[in-house]
Coordinates of C-alpha atoms in Angstrom, one line a residue:
X1331 CA 0.0 0.0 0.0
X1332 CA 1.5 3.3 -1.1
X1333 CA 1.0 6.1 1.4
X1334 CA 2.5 9.6 0.9
X1335 CA 3.2 11.9 3.8
X1336 CA 2.8 15.5 2.6
X1337 CA 5.7 17.5 4.2
X1338 CA 4.9 20.9 2.7
X1339 CA 5.8 23.0 -0.3
X1340 CA 9.0 23.5 -2.2
X1341 CA 10.4 26.9 -3.3
X1342 CA 8.4 26.5 -6.6
X1343 CA 5.2 26.0 -4.7
X1344 CA 4.9 22.3 -5.5
X1345 CA 3.9 19.8 -2.7
X1346 CA 6.6 17.5 -1.5
X1347 CA 5.6 14.1 -0.3
X1348 CA 7.5 11.3 1.6
X1349 CA 6.9 7.7 0.7
X1350 CA 5.9 6.0 4.0
X1351 CA 6.8 2.5 2.9
X1352 CA 10.3 3.6 1.8
X1353 CA 10.7 5.5 5.1
X1354 CA 10.0 2.3 7.1
X1355 CA 12.9 0.7 5.3
X1356 CA 15.4 3.5 5.2
X1357 CA 14.9 5.6 8.4
X1358 CA 15.2 9.4 8.9
X1359 CA 17.5 11.9 10.5
X1360 CA 16.4 15.4 11.3
X1361 CA 19.0 18.0 12.3
X1362 CA 18.6 21.7 13.2
X1363 CA 19.5 24.2 15.9
X1364 CA 17.0 25.1 18.7
X1365 CA 14.1 27.0 17.2
X1366 CA 14.7 25.7 13.6
X1367 CA 11.3 23.8 13.7
X1368 CA 12.4 20.1 14.3
X1369 CA 9.5 19.4 16.7
X1370 CA 7.1 21.0 14.3
X1371 CA 8.5 18.7 11.5
X1372 CA 8.1 15.6 13.7
X1373 CA 4.6 16.6 14.6
X1374 CA 3.7 17.0 10.9
X1375 CA 5.1 13.6 10.1
X1376 CA 3.3 11.9 12.9
X1377 CA 0.0 13.6 12.2
X1378 CA 0.1 12.8 8.5
X1379 CA 0.9 9.1 9.1
X1380 CA -1.2 8.6 12.3
X1381 CA -3.9 6.6 10.5
X1382 CA -1.6 4.5 8.4
X1383 CA 1.1 3.1 10.7
X1384 CA 1.7 2.3 14.4
X1385 CA 3.7 5.0 16.2
X1386 CA 5.8 5.4 19.4
X1387 CA 7.3 8.8 20.4
X1388 CA 10.1 9.1 22.9
X1389 CA 9.2 12.6 24.3
X1390 CA 11.7 14.0 26.8
X1391 CA 9.8 17.3 27.3
X1392 CA 6.2 16.2 27.2
X1393 CA 5.5 18.2 24.0
X1394 CA 3.7 15.4 22.1
X1395 CA 1.2 14.2 24.7
X1396 CA -1.4 16.4 22.9
X1397 CA -1.5 13.8 20.1
X1398 CA -3.5 11.6 22.5
X1399 CA -6.6 13.9 22.4
X1400 CA -6.6 14.2 18.6
X1401 CA -5.3 10.9 17.3
X1402 CA -5.8 8.5 20.2
X1403 CA -2.2 7.9 21.3
X1404 CA -1.8 6.3 24.7
X1405 CA 0.4 8.3 27.0
X1406 CA 2.8 6.1 29.0
X1407 CA 4.2 8.0 32.0
X1408 CA 7.7 7.2 33.0
X1409 CA 7.1 6.7 36.8
X1410 CA 7.4 2.9 36.4
X1411 CA 10.0 0.2 36.9
X1412 CA 12.2 -1.1 34.0
X1413 CA 10.4 -4.4 34.1
X1414 CA 7.0 -2.8 33.9
X1415 CA 8.1 -0.6 31.0
X1416 CA 9.4 -3.6 29.1
X1417 CA 6.1 -5.5 29.6
X1418 CA 4.1 -2.4 28.5
X1419 CA 6.3 -2.2 25.3
X1420 CA 5.6 -5.8 24.5
X1421 CA 1.9 -5.3 24.8
X1422 CA 2.1 -2.2 22.6
X1423 CA 3.6 -4.3 19.8
X1424 CA 1.1 -7.1 20.4
X1425 CA -2.0 -4.8 20.2
X1426 CA -0.5 -2.3 17.7
X1427 CA -1.2 0.7 19.9
X1428 CA 0.3 4.1 19.2
X1429 CA 1.9 5.6 22.3
X1430 CA 3.8 8.6 23.7
X1431 CA 6.5 7.8 26.3
X1432 CA 6.4 11.0 28.4
X1433 CA 9.8 11.5 30.1
X1434 CA 9.0 14.9 31.5
X1435 CA 10.2 15.5 35.0
X1436 CA 13.0 13.0 35.0
X1437 CA 16.7 13.9 35.0
X1438 CA 19.0 13.0 32.1
X1439 CA 20.2 9.7 33.5
X1440 CA 16.7 8.5 34.4
X1441 CA 15.4 9.5 31.0
X1442 CA 18.2 7.4 29.4
X1443 CA 17.4 4.3 31.5
X1444 CA 13.7 4.7 30.9
X1445 CA 14.0 5.1 27.1
X1446 CA 16.4 2.1 27.0
X1447 CA 14.0 -0.2 28.9
X1448 CA 11.1 0.9 26.6
X1449 CA 13.1 0.5 23.3
X1450 CA 14.5 -2.9 24.4
X1451 CA 10.9 -4.0 25.1
X1452 CA 9.8 -3.0 21.6
X1453 CA 13.0 -4.6 20.1
X1454 CA 12.7 -7.9 21.9
X1455 CA 9.0 -8.6 21.1
X1456 CA 8.1 -12.0 19.6
X1457 CA 8.4 -12.4 15.9
X1458 CA 4.6 -12.8 15.6
X1459 CA 4.3 -9.1 16.6
X1460 CA 6.9 -7.5 14.2
X1461 CA 4.4 -5.1 12.7
X1462 CA 5.6 -1.9 11.0
X1463 CA 6.1 0.8 13.5
X1464 CA 7.6 4.3 13.4
X1465 CA 9.8 5.2 16.4
X1466 CA 10.3 9.0 16.7
X1467 CA 13.0 10.1 19.2
X1468 CA 13.1 13.8 19.9
X1469 CA 16.4 15.3 21.2
X1470 CA 18.2 12.1 20.2
X1471 CA 21.6 13.4 21.4
X1472 CA 20.3 12.9 24.9
X1473 CA 19.9 9.1 24.4
X1474 CA 22.8 8.5 22.0
X1475 CA 25.5 10.9 23.0
X1476 CA 28.8 10.9 21.0
X1477 CA 30.9 11.3 24.1
X1478 CA 30.6 10.6 27.8
X1479 CA 29.0 13.4 29.8
X1480 CA 27.8 13.9 33.4
X1481 CA 25.7 10.8 33.4
X1482 CA 26.9 7.4 34.7
X1483 CA 28.7 5.2 32.1
X1484 CA 26.2 2.4 32.7
X1485 CA 23.2 4.5 31.8
X1486 CA 24.9 5.9 28.7
X1487 CA 25.9 2.4 27.5
X1488 CA 22.4 0.9 27.9
X1489 CA 20.8 3.9 26.2
X1490 CA 23.3 4.0 23.4
X1491 CA 22.9 0.2 22.9
X1492 CA 19.1 0.5 22.6
X1493 CA 19.4 3.4 20.1
X1494 CA 21.9 1.5 18.1
X1495 CA 19.6 -1.6 18.0
X1496 CA 16.8 0.7 16.8
X1497 CA 18.7 2.2 13.9
X1498 CA 21.0 -0.7 12.9
X1499 CA 18.9 -3.8 13.5
X1500 CA 15.3 -2.5 13.9
X1501 CA 14.3 -2.7 10.2
X1502 CA 14.0 -6.5 10.2
X1503 CA 11.7 -6.2 13.3
X1504 CA 9.5 -3.6 11.6
X1505 CA 10.9 -0.7 13.6
X1506 CA 11.8 2.5 11.7
X1507 CA 13.7 5.2 13.6
X1508 CA 13.0 8.9 13.1
X1509 CA 15.6 10.7 15.2
X1510 CA 15.9 14.5 15.7
X1511 CA 18.9 16.2 17.1
X1512 CA 20.2 19.8 17.6
X1513 CA 23.8 19.0 16.6
X1514 CA 25.2 16.2 14.6
X1515 CA 28.4 16.5 16.5
X1516 CA 26.6 15.5 19.7
X1517 CA 25.0 12.4 18.2
X1518 CA 26.8 9.1 18.1
X1519 CA 28.0 8.3 14.6
X1520 CA 26.8 4.7 14.6
X1521 CA 23.3 5.9 15.2
X1522 CA 23.4 8.8 12.7
X1523 CA 25.1 6.7 9.9
X1524 CA 22.2 4.2 9.6
X1525 CA 19.7 6.8 8.3
X1526 CA 19.3 7.1 4.6
X1527 CA 16.8 10.1 4.6
X1528 CA 17.8 13.5 5.9
X1529 CA 16.0 16.8 6.6
X1530 CA 18.6 19.4 7.6
X1531 CA 17.4 22.7 9.1
X1532 CA 19.1 25.9 10.2
X1533 CA 22.6 25.4 11.5
X1534 CA 25.3 27.9 12.4
X1535 CA 28.4 26.1 13.6
X1536 CA 31.0 25.3 10.9
X1537 CA 31.5 21.7 12.0
X1538 CA 27.8 20.9 11.9
X1539 CA 27.3 22.7 8.5
X1540 CA 30.3 20.7 7.0
X1541 CA 28.9 17.4 8.3
X1542 CA 25.4 18.2 7.1
X1543 CA 26.8 19.0 3.7
X1544 CA 28.7 15.8 3.6
X1545 CA 25.6 13.8 4.4
X1546 CA 23.6 15.5 1.7
X1547 CA 26.4 15.2 -0.9
X1548 CA 26.8 18.9 -1.2
X1549 CA 30.1 20.8 -1.7
X1550 CA 31.7 22.5 1.2
X1551 CA 31.1 26.0 -0.3
X1552 CA 27.4 25.2 -0.4
X1553 CA 27.3 24.5 3.3
X1554 CA 26.7 28.2 4.0
X1555 CA 23.2 27.7 2.8
X1556 CA 22.2 26.1 6.1
X1557 CA 22.8 29.5 7.9
X1558 CA 20.2 31.2 5.7
X1559 CA 17.4 28.8 6.3
X1560 CA 14.3 30.2 8.0
X1561 CA 12.5 28.4 10.8
X1562 CA 10.4 25.7 9.4
X1563 CA 12.5 25.3 6.2
X1564 CA 14.6 22.1 5.7
X1565 CA 16.7 20.7 2.9
X1566 CA 15.5 17.2 2.2
X1567 CA 17.3 14.2 0.6
X1568 CA 16.8 10.5 0.6
X1569 CA 15.1 7.6 -1.3
X1570 CA 11.8 8.3 0.6
X1571 CA 11.6 12.0 -0.4
X1572 CA 14.0 13.1 -3.1
X1573 CA 17.0 11.9 -5.0
X1574 CA 18.5 15.4 -5.1
X1575 CA 18.7 18.0 -2.2
X1576 CA 15.5 20.1 -2.3
X1577 CA 14.3 22.8 0.1
X1578 CA 10.9 22.4 1.6
X1579 CA 8.8 24.6 3.9
X1580 CA 7.0 22.3 6.4
X1581 CA 3.2 22.6 6.4
X1582 CA 0.8 23.3 9.2
X1583 CA -0.1 21.0 12.1
X1584 CA -3.4 20.3 13.8
X1585 CA -2.1 19.8 17.4
X1586 CA 0.0 22.1 19.4
X1587 CA 2.8 21.5 21.9
X1588 CA 2.4 22.8 25.4
X1589 CA 5.6 24.8 25.1
X1590 CA 5.6 27.0 22.0
X1591 CA 7.8 29.7 20.7
X1592 CA 8.4 32.5 23.2
X1593 CA 6.6 35.8 22.5
X1594 CA 7.0 39.3 24.0
X1595 CA 4.4 40.4 26.6
X1596 CA 3.9 43.8 28.1
X1597 CA 5.7 44.3 31.4
X1598 CA 3.4 44.7 34.4
X1599 CA 2.8 48.2 35.6
X1600 CA 3.7 48.0 39.3
X1601 CA 5.3 50.7 41.4
X1602 CA 8.9 49.8 42.5
X1603 CA 7.9 49.9 46.2
X1604 CA 5.0 47.6 45.7
X1605 CA 7.2 45.3 43.6
X1606 CA 9.8 45.1 46.4
X1607 CA 7.1 44.2 48.9
X1608 CA 5.9 41.4 46.7
X1609 CA 9.4 40.0 46.3
X1610 CA 10.7 40.3 49.8
X1611 CA 7.6 39.5 51.7
X1612 CA 8.2 36.6 54.1
X1613 CA 6.7 33.3 52.8
X1614 CA 3.9 32.6 55.3
X1615 CA 2.8 29.8 53.1
X1616 CA 6.0 27.9 53.7
X1617 CA 5.8 25.9 56.9
X1618 CA 8.8 25.9 59.3
X1619 CA 10.9 22.8 59.2
X1620 CA 9.7 20.1 61.7
X1621 CA 11.7 19.9 65.0
X1622 CA 14.2 17.0 65.2
X1623 CA 12.7 13.9 66.7
X1624 CA 14.3 13.3 70.1
X1625 CA 13.3 10.3 72.1
X1626 CA 12.3 11.5 75.5
X1627 CA 13.4 9.7 78.7
X1628 CA 10.7 7.5 80.1
X1629 CA 8.8 9.2 82.9
X1630 CA 7.1 7.5 85.8
X1631 CA 3.4 7.2 85.1
X1632 CA 1.1 8.1 87.9
X1633 CA -1.8 5.7 88.0
X1634 CA -5.0 7.6 89.0
X1635 CA -7.4 6.2 91.5
X1636 CA -9.6 5.2 88.6
X1637 CA -7.1 2.6 87.5
X1638 CA -5.5 -0.5 89.1
X1639 CA -2.4 -2.5 88.3
X1640 CA -2.7 -6.1 87.1
X1641 CA -0.2 -8.9 86.5
X1642 CA 3.1 -8.2 84.6
X1643 CA 2.9 -4.5 85.5
X1644 CA 0.3 -3.8 82.9
X1645 CA -2.1 -1.0 83.4
X1646 CA -5.8 -1.8 83.3
X1647 CA -8.4 0.9 82.9
X1648 CA -10.9 1.1 85.8
X1649 CA -14.1 -0.9 85.4
X1650 CA -17.3 0.9 85.1
X1651 CA -18.5 -0.5 88.4
X1652 CA -17.0 -1.1 91.8
X1653 CA -17.9 -4.7 91.6
X1654 CA -15.5 -5.4 88.7
X1655 CA -12.8 -3.4 90.4
X1656 CA -13.0 -5.5 93.5
X1657 CA -13.0 -8.7 91.4
X1658 CA -9.7 -7.7 89.7
X1659 CA -8.1 -6.7 93.0
X1660 CA -9.1 -10.1 94.4
X1661 CA -7.7 -12.1 91.4
X1662 CA -4.8 -9.8 90.2
X1663 CA -2.2 -11.0 92.7
X1664 CA -3.1 -14.7 92.6
X1665 CA -1.0 -17.0 90.3
X1666 CA -4.2 -18.9 89.2
X1667 CA -5.6 -15.7 87.8
X1668 CA -5.2 -16.9 84.2
X1669 CA -6.1 -20.5 85.0
X1670 CA -9.4 -22.0 84.3
X1671 CA -11.9 -21.3 87.0
X1672 CA -12.6 -24.1 89.5
X1673 CA -16.3 -23.7 89.3
X1674 CA -18.5 -23.8 86.2
X1675 CA -19.0 -20.2 85.0
X1676 CA -22.5 -18.8 84.7
X1677 CA -23.8 -18.9 81.1
X1678 CA -23.2 -15.7 79.1
X1679 CA -26.5 -13.9 78.5
X1680 CA -25.1 -12.2 75.4
X1681 CA -25.9 -13.4 71.9
X1682 CA -23.1 -14.8 69.6
X1683 CA -23.1 -11.5 67.6
X1684 CA -22.6 -9.5 70.8
X1685 CA -19.7 -11.8 71.9
X1686 CA -18.1 -11.5 68.5
X1687 CA -18.3 -7.7 68.7
X1688 CA -16.9 -7.8 72.2
X1689 CA -14.0 -9.9 70.9
X1690 CA -13.3 -7.5 68.1
X1691 CA -13.2 -4.7 70.6
X1692 CA -10.7 -6.6 72.7
X1693 CA -8.4 -7.1 69.8
X1694 CA -8.7 -3.4 69.0
X1695 CA -7.7 -2.6 72.6
X1696 CA -4.6 -4.9 72.4
X1697 CA -3.5 -3.3 69.2
X1698 CA -4.1 0.2 70.5
X1699 CA -1.0 -0.2 72.7
X1700 CA 1.9 1.3 70.8
X1701 CA 4.3 -1.2 72.4
X1702 CA 2.3 -4.3 71.3
X1703 CA 4.4 -4.9 68.1
X1704 CA 7.6 -5.0 70.1
X1705 CA 6.5 -7.4 72.8
X1706 CA 6.8 -11.2 72.7
X1707 CA 3.7 -12.9 71.5
X1708 CA 3.1 -14.9 74.8
X1709 CA 3.0 -11.7 76.8
X1710 CA 0.6 -10.1 74.3
X1711 CA -1.5 -13.3 74.6
X1712 CA -1.5 -12.9 78.4
X1713 CA -2.6 -9.3 78.0
X1714 CA -5.4 -10.5 75.6
X1715 CA -6.6 -13.0 78.2
X1716 CA -6.6 -10.3 80.9
X1717 CA -8.8 -8.1 78.7
X1718 CA -11.1 -11.1 78.1
X1719 CA -11.4 -11.6 81.9
X1720 CA -12.1 -7.9 82.4
X1721 CA -14.9 -8.0 79.7
X1722 CA -16.2 -11.3 81.2
X1723 CA -15.7 -13.1 78.0
X1724 CA -14.8 -16.6 79.1
X1725 CA -15.9 -18.5 76.0
X1726 CA -13.7 -16.7 73.4
X1727 CA -12.2 -19.9 71.8
X1728 CA -8.8 -18.3 71.2
X1729 CA -5.9 -20.5 72.0
X1730 CA -2.4 -19.2 71.3
X1731 CA -2.4 -20.5 67.7
X1732 CA -5.8 -19.0 66.9
X1733 CA -4.8 -15.8 68.6
X1734 CA -1.7 -15.4 66.5
X1735 CA -3.6 -15.9 63.3
X1736 CA -6.3 -13.5 64.2
X1737 CA -3.9 -10.9 65.5
X1738 CA -2.0 -11.0 62.2
X1739 CA -5.3 -10.3 60.3
X1740 CA -6.2 -7.5 62.7
X1741 CA -2.7 -5.9 62.3
X1742 CA -3.2 -5.9 58.5
X1743 CA -6.7 -4.4 58.8
X1744 CA -8.4 -7.5 57.2
X1745 CA -11.9 -7.3 58.6
X1746 CA -13.5 -10.2 56.6
X1747 CA -11.1 -13.2 56.5
X1748 CA -13.9 -15.3 55.0
X1749 CA -13.8 -13.3 51.8
X1750 CA -12.8 -15.9 49.1
X1751 CA -10.4 -13.4 47.5
X1752 CA -8.3 -13.5 50.7
X1753 CA -8.2 -17.3 50.8
X1754 CA -5.1 -17.8 48.6
X1755 CA -3.3 -14.9 50.2
X1756 CA -3.9 -16.2 53.7
X1757 CA -2.7 -19.6 52.6
X1758 CA 0.5 -18.1 51.3
X1759 CA 1.0 -16.2 54.6
X1760 CA 0.7 -19.3 56.7
X1761 CA 3.5 -20.9 54.7
X1762 CA 5.9 -18.1 55.9
X1763 CA 7.6 -17.9 59.2
X1764 CA 5.2 -16.8 62.0
X1765 CA 6.8 -13.4 62.6
X1766 CA 6.6 -12.5 58.9
X1767 CA 2.9 -13.3 58.3
X1768 CA 1.6 -10.0 59.5
X1769 CA 4.1 -8.1 57.3
X1770 CA 3.0 -10.1 54.2
X1771 CA -0.7 -9.5 55.0
X1772 CA -0.1 -5.7 55.4
X1773 CA 1.6 -5.6 52.0
X1774 CA -1.2 -7.7 50.5
X1775 CA -3.9 -5.4 51.9
X1776 CA -2.1 -2.3 50.4
X1777 CA -1.9 -4.1 47.1
X1778 CA -5.5 -5.0 47.0
X1779 CA -6.6 -1.4 47.8
X1780 CA -4.0 0.0 45.3
X1781 CA -2.5 2.0 48.2
X1782 CA 1.1 3.1 48.3
X1783 CA 3.6 0.4 49.2
X1784 CA 4.3 0.6 53.0
X1785 CA 7.6 2.2 54.0
X1786 CA 10.6 0.3 55.4
X1787 CA 9.7 1.8 58.9
X1788 CA 6.1 0.5 58.7
X1789 CA 7.2 -3.0 57.7
X1790 CA 9.9 -3.1 60.4
X1791 CA 7.3 -2.0 63.0
X1792 CA 5.0 -4.8 61.9
X1793 CA 7.8 -7.2 62.3
X1794 CA 8.6 -5.9 65.8
X1795 CA 11.8 -4.0 65.0
X1796 CA 12.8 -0.3 65.2
X1797 CA 15.3 -0.7 62.3
X1798 CA 14.1 0.4 58.8
X1799 CA 16.7 -1.9 57.2
X1800 CA 14.8 -4.8 58.7
X1801 CA 11.9 -3.8 56.5
X1802 CA 14.0 -3.9 53.4
X1803 CA 15.3 -7.3 54.3
X1804 CA 11.8 -8.6 54.8
X1805 CA 10.8 -7.7 51.2
X1806 CA 14.0 -9.2 49.9
X1807 CA 13.4 -12.5 51.9
X1808 CA 9.8 -12.7 50.7
X1809 CA 10.9 -12.0 47.1
X1810 CA 13.4 -14.9 47.3
X1811 CA 10.6 -17.1 48.5
X1812 CA 8.6 -16.2 45.5
X1813 CA 5.5 -14.8 47.3
X1814 CA 6.0 -11.2 46.1
X1815 CA 7.9 -9.3 43.5
X1816 CA 9.3 -5.8 44.1
X1817 CA 9.9 -3.2 41.4
X1818 CA 11.5 0.2 41.8
X1819 CA 10.7 3.0 39.2
X1820 CA 13.1 5.6 38.0
X1821 CA 12.2 8.0 40.9
X1822 CA 13.1 5.5 43.5
X1823 CA 9.4 4.6 44.4
X1824 CA 8.7 1.0 45.1
X1825 CA 5.8 -1.2 44.0
X1826 CA 5.1 -4.8 45.2
X1827 CA 3.1 -7.4 43.3
X1828 CA 1.6 -10.3 45.3
X1829 CA 2.1 -13.7 43.7
X1830 CA -0.9 -15.8 42.9
X1831 CA -3.5 -13.0 42.8
X1832 CA -1.6 -10.3 40.9
X1833 CA -2.5 -7.5 43.3
X1834 CA -0.1 -4.5 43.0
X1835 CA 0.6 -1.6 45.3
X1836 CA 0.8 1.9 44.1
X1837 CA 4.3 3.3 44.1
X1838 CA 5.5 4.3 47.5
X1839 CA 8.8 5.7 48.7
X1840 CA 10.8 3.3 51.0
X1841 CA 11.4 6.2 53.4
X1842 CA 7.7 7.2 53.5
X1843 CA 8.1 10.4 51.3
X1844 CA 4.9 11.7 50.0
X1845 CA 4.4 10.7 46.3
X1846 CA 4.5 13.2 43.5
X1847 CA 1.0 14.1 42.4
X1848 CA 0.0 12.3 39.2
X1849 CA 0.0 14.1 36.0
X1850 CA -3.4 14.7 34.3
X1851 CA -2.8 12.1 31.7
X1852 CA -2.0 9.5 34.4
X1853 CA -5.1 10.3 36.4
X1854 CA -7.2 10.0 33.3
X1855 CA -5.7 6.6 32.5
X1856 CA -6.5 5.3 36.0
X1857 CA -10.0 6.9 35.9
X1858 CA -9.4 9.1 39.0

């Protein structure tokens, strides 16, 4: 199927078209200084071919997300882990979806790693999904630099390798690269050399003009013409567009970038004194930094007359009636306090529903103590039995094993353990060491509710430790056991997937840092 992309008009006023099928086989290189119209040219190419071929745009500045509203491109935000981006890229090829990979907000090294993971996912797709696809990379010198810069060598190597695969080996897999760069001298030669079609815009440096002239087969004295090109004018050459260098003015586009050309605006008319007040006024909206957390020395607690002391030094709130107070005073100092009563207790007049509600209240009282996570389980169980005695709940049916299981569910906030969705998760938890079960259930509950992944401090607390490093070790241990899988995105935020059910937490920072608000396109994707 022959499809022509109308680029614009030549100097003689004739339309100039680019053969899309030839472009898929021969690739394209666009070069021009900042402001020469490269992004406008890419937008024209993508709009003209949107209905004829699958597209993917590597967008470092978020300028091409507007294609989603007009042409149905899916916006893929970069706040994901490398493994997740690779899986998304595979599904993109499978379902032939056109996408925009939005790298806005990431630093240079994170952009390189993110683009490499995405491109490798497209490149490594199964042979059954090698459909024709245009891959447009704006500011390609960021992802295929000619020399090492400020970024880590590892990030530069994986990004350069992905770009080289795209331009050198992508044709057999149906991938056609369209790369745009400000300077040819900044772009790796192995990447630039694989393009057979060229669109050269305004250039001022001698080394870039000479290299552009060499690529177009022009004489060195003709290289001065690149300085005289207006914004939006390019010299085109290649089997997909023209066999001889020809100048073309790029046509109009239907969508617009969020950041356009700067234009002059009238200066505000504000008196100098008022302007100084606006600038130097103290920032009342900026809260003061929080005071450092200092652990205060324990102070003796004065027990009021409305409370009494029970076994193990535990404080028990006063009972509502003097009768219950006298009962605890009578039994509190006796060793057989927790033993079964010698006489048959009177039948409980409360209904089963009332006893169940009373039992839930007792578990809530036990968990309300901030020191409960850090105390040995037998002591917590003794505390539970004491509360049952206070509430006159003799028939609770909770031995130590049942108490441990129910306490883990209560810590995780799982109200309905009979829910069939929880059955496989609870079964997995019971296969873990006892002290880890509550940690796993807390992570599983966050995953089911799509809440942020718990921080290292929260996980360590559920384990009974004050060390955040213990929380990181717990996730590593459970990952080695195959019950969860942890992924870290390019911002350092962590997501956990629960094995067997596929529940996934929202990204959460290991140190409990508040997540960055989602972009509008991401909120729209999640239906928020």
